[in-house]
Amino acid sequence: MNIHTYEKLWLAAAMVLIVGFIATITYGSVGVGVAMIDDSEATLDPNDLGEDERFAEPRVEHVGDNEYEAYVVARQFIFQPNPIEVPAGSTVTFYVTSADVIHSFSIVGTNANTMVIPGEVATMTVEIDEPGEYGILCNEYCGAGHHDMEGLLIVHPEDEFDLEGEE
Ligand code: CUA
């Protein structure tokens, strides 16, 4: 069988594309720094967040030198706590869950953006460098008050920050 040179070239190009697509998909699911939502973590009851030790009191906790954990509850049509306050130069891990329907937790001007699903905990670690005020928005339509659902992240200059209740 005689295959024309151009046809061979097209065949080779198609193979390269197919391998490229497979590589892209593979990287997108198991590549360095790529995290998928998994279902290994226990779910929680969105109607009973008051009984959950992480979310009964939405708050920011100081867990290490420059490390903070924020436990955030999204509900129609607010974020708790509000505002969320942390110092500049810190690493903050946000744990976000919903008390009712699907929301999102999106920090304006950053790439921090996650869906918030009732029963699930979205986890996101963010390096916070610059002092300032950042809006927090809900990007998932969640009901009549969706467009008013917003929060505030206040990043204080490092030397002026004092987490309430800390000695
Ligand atoms: Cu919450 Cu839209």
CSV table of C-alpha atoms and ligand atoms in Angstrom, one decimal:
chain,number,residue,atom,x,y,z
A,1,MET,CA,0.0,0.0,0.0
A,2,ASN,CA,1.3,3.4,-0.9
A,3,ILE,CA,0.6,6.2,1.5
A,4,HIS,CA,1.0,9.7,0.1
A,5,THR,CA,3.6,11.8,1.9
A,6,TYR,CA,1.1,14.5,2.8
A,7,GLU,CA,-1.2,11.9,4.2
A,8,LYS,CA,1.6,10.6,6.4
A,9,LEU,CA,2.2,14.1,7.6
A,10,TRP,CA,-1.4,14.5,8.6
A,11,LEU,CA,-1.5,11.2,10.3
A,12,ALA,CA,1.6,12.1,12.3
A,13,ALA,CA,0.2,15.5,13.2
A,14,ALA,CA,-3.1,13.9,14.3
A,15,MET,CA,-1.1,11.4,16.5
A,16,VAL,CA,0.8,14.3,18.1
A,17,LEU,CA,-2.5,16.1,18.8
A,18,ILE,CA,-4.0,13.0,20.4
A,19,VAL,CA,-1.0,12.4,22.6
A,20,GLY,CA,-1.1,16.1,23.5
A,21,PHE,CA,-4.7,16.0,24.5
A,22,ILE,CA,-4.1,12.9,26.7
A,23,ALA,CA,-1.1,14.6,28.3
A,24,THR,CA,-3.2,17.7,29.0
A,25,ILE,CA,-6.0,15.8,30.5
A,26,THR,CA,-3.6,13.8,32.6
A,27,TYR,CA,-1.8,16.9,33.8
A,28,GLY,CA,-5.1,18.5,34.6
A,29,SER,CA,-6.1,15.7,37.0
A,30,VAL,CA,-2.9,14.5,38.6
A,31,GLY,CA,-0.4,17.2,37.8
A,32,VAL,CA,1.8,19.1,40.3
A,33,GLY,CA,-0.3,21.4,42.4
A,34,VAL,CA,-3.6,20.3,40.9
A,35,ALA,CA,-6.2,19.3,43.6
A,36,MET,CA,-9.5,17.7,42.8
A,37,ILE,CA,-12.5,17.7,45.1
A,38,ASP,CA,-12.5,14.2,46.5
A,39,ASP,CA,-15.1,12.5,48.6
A,40,SER,CA,-12.8,10.9,51.1
A,41,GLU,CA,-13.6,13.6,53.7
A,42,ALA,CA,-16.7,13.0,55.8
A,43,THR,CA,-19.6,15.2,54.8
A,44,LEU,CA,-21.4,17.3,57.4
A,45,ASP,CA,-25.1,18.1,57.9
A,46,PRO,CA,-25.8,21.6,56.6
A,47,ASN,CA,-28.8,21.8,58.8
A,48,ASP,CA,-26.8,21.1,61.9
A,49,LEU,CA,-23.8,23.4,61.6
A,50,GLY,CA,-24.4,24.6,65.1
A,51,GLU,CA,-23.3,21.2,66.3
A,52,ASP,CA,-20.2,21.1,64.2
A,53,GLU,CA,-17.0,21.9,66.1
A,54,ARG,CA,-15.5,23.7,63.1
A,55,PHE,CA,-18.5,25.7,62.0
A,56,ALA,CA,-20.6,26.3,65.1
A,57,GLU,CA,-18.7,29.5,65.5
A,58,PRO,CA,-17.4,30.9,62.2
A,59,ARG,CA,-14.0,32.4,63.1
A,60,VAL,CA,-10.4,33.0,62.3
A,61,GLU,CA,-7.8,31.0,64.3
A,62,HIS,CA,-4.1,31.6,64.8
A,63,VAL,CA,-2.5,28.2,64.3
A,64,GLY,CA,1.2,28.9,63.7
A,65,ASP,CA,3.7,31.7,63.3
A,66,ASN,CA,2.1,33.4,60.3
A,67,GLU,CA,-0.5,30.8,59.8
A,68,TYR,CA,-4.2,31.2,60.2
A,69,GLU,CA,-7.3,29.1,59.6
A,70,ALA,CA,-10.6,30.7,58.8
A,71,TYR,CA,-13.8,28.7,59.3
A,72,VAL,CA,-16.4,30.3,57.1
A,73,VAL,CA,-20.1,29.6,56.7
A,74,ALA,CA,-21.9,30.9,53.6
A,75,ARG,CA,-25.7,31.1,53.8
A,76,GLN,CA,-28.5,33.0,52.1
A,77,PHE,CA,-27.2,35.8,51.8
A,78,ILE,CA,-24.2,36.4,54.0
A,79,PHE,CA,-20.8,35.1,54.8
A,80,GLN,CA,-19.8,34.5,58.4
A,81,PRO,CA,-17.6,35.8,60.0
A,82,ASN,CA,-17.8,39.2,58.4
A,83,PRO,CA,-15.4,40.8,58.1
A,84,ILE,CA,-12.7,38.2,58.0
A,85,GLU,CA,-9.5,39.8,59.5
A,86,VAL,CA,-6.0,38.6,59.1
A,87,PRO,CA,-2.5,40.3,59.1
A,88,ALA,CA,-0.4,40.8,56.0
A,89,GLY,CA,2.3,38.4,55.3
A,90,SER,CA,0.3,35.4,56.5
A,91,THR,CA,-0.9,32.1,55.0
A,92,VAL,CA,-4.5,31.6,55.5
A,93,THR,CA,-6.4,28.3,55.0
A,94,PHE,CA,-10.0,28.9,54.4
A,95,TYR,CA,-12.5,26.1,55.3
A,96,VAL,CA,-15.8,27.1,53.8
A,97,THR,CA,-19.2,25.3,53.9
A,98,SER,CA,-22.8,26.2,53.2
A,99,ALA,CA,-25.7,26.2,55.5
A,100,ASP,CA,-28.3,26.0,52.7
A,101,VAL,CA,-27.7,26.0,49.0
A,102,ILE,CA,-24.7,26.2,46.7
A,103,HIS,CA,-22.8,29.4,46.9
A,104,SER,CA,-19.3,30.5,46.0
A,105,PHE,CA,-16.5,32.1,48.0
A,106,SER,CA,-14.5,34.4,45.7
A,107,ILE,CA,-12.0,36.9,46.9
A,108,VAL,CA,-12.1,39.8,44.4
A,109,GLY,CA,-8.8,40.6,42.7
A,110,THR,CA,-7.2,37.3,43.6
A,111,ASN,CA,-7.4,33.8,42.1
A,112,ALA,CA,-9.0,32.5,45.3
A,113,ASN,CA,-12.4,31.2,44.2
A,114,THR,CA,-14.2,28.1,45.2
A,115,MET,CA,-17.7,26.7,45.0
A,116,VAL,CA,-19.3,26.2,48.4
A,117,ILE,CA,-21.5,23.1,48.5
A,118,PRO,CA,-23.8,22.2,51.4
A,119,GLY,CA,-22.5,19.1,53.2
A,120,GLU,CA,-19.0,19.6,51.8
A,121,VAL,CA,-16.0,21.6,53.1
A,122,ALA,CA,-14.1,23.6,50.5
A,123,THR,CA,-10.5,24.1,51.5
A,124,MET,CA,-8.2,26.7,50.1
A,125,THR,CA,-4.9,28.0,51.2
A,126,VAL,CA,-4.0,31.6,50.3
A,127,GLU,CA,-0.9,33.6,50.8
A,128,ILE,CA,-1.9,37.1,51.9
A,129,ASP,CA,0.8,39.7,51.2
A,130,GLU,CA,-0.6,43.2,50.8
A,131,PRO,CA,-2.6,45.0,53.5
A,132,GLY,CA,-5.9,46.3,52.2
A,133,GLU,CA,-9.6,45.4,51.9
A,134,TYR,CA,-10.7,42.7,49.6
A,135,GLY,CA,-14.3,42.1,48.7
A,136,ILE,CA,-15.7,38.6,48.9
A,137,LEU,CA,-18.4,37.7,46.5
A,138,CYS,CA,-20.8,34.8,45.8
A,139,ASN,CA,-20.6,33.8,42.1
A,140,GLU,CA,-23.2,31.1,42.2
A,141,TYR,CA,-26.8,32.1,41.8
A,142,CYS,CA,-28.3,31.2,45.2
A,143,GLY,CA,-31.6,33.0,45.3
A,144,ALA,CA,-33.3,36.4,45.4
A,145,GLY,CA,-30.5,38.1,47.4
A,146,HIS,CA,-27.6,36.6,45.4
A,147,HIS,CA,-26.5,39.9,44.1
A,148,ASP,CA,-26.3,41.3,47.6
A,149,MET,CA,-24.3,38.5,49.0
A,150,GLU,CA,-20.9,39.8,49.8
A,151,GLY,CA,-18.3,39.8,52.5
A,152,LEU,CA,-15.1,41.6,53.4
A,153,LEU,CA,-11.5,40.4,53.9
A,154,ILE,CA,-9.5,43.0,55.8
A,155,VAL,CA,-5.8,42.5,55.7
A,156,HIS,CA,-4.1,44.6,58.4
A,157,PRO,CA,-0.5,45.8,58.4
A,158,GLU,CA,1.4,43.1,60.2
A,159,ASP,CA,2.4,45.2,63.3
A,160,GLU,CA,-1.2,46.4,63.9
A,161,PHE,CA,-2.9,43.1,64.0
A,162,ASP,CA,-4.2,41.7,67.2
A,163,LEU,CA,-6.6,38.7,67.0
A,164,GLU,CA,-9.3,39.2,69.6
A,165,GLY,CA,-9.0,36.9,72.5
A,166,GLU,CA,-5.4,36.2,72.1
A,167,GLU,CA,-3.0,36.7,74.9
B,1,CUA,CU1,-24.7,33.0,47.6
B,1,CUA,CU2,-25.1,33.7,45.3
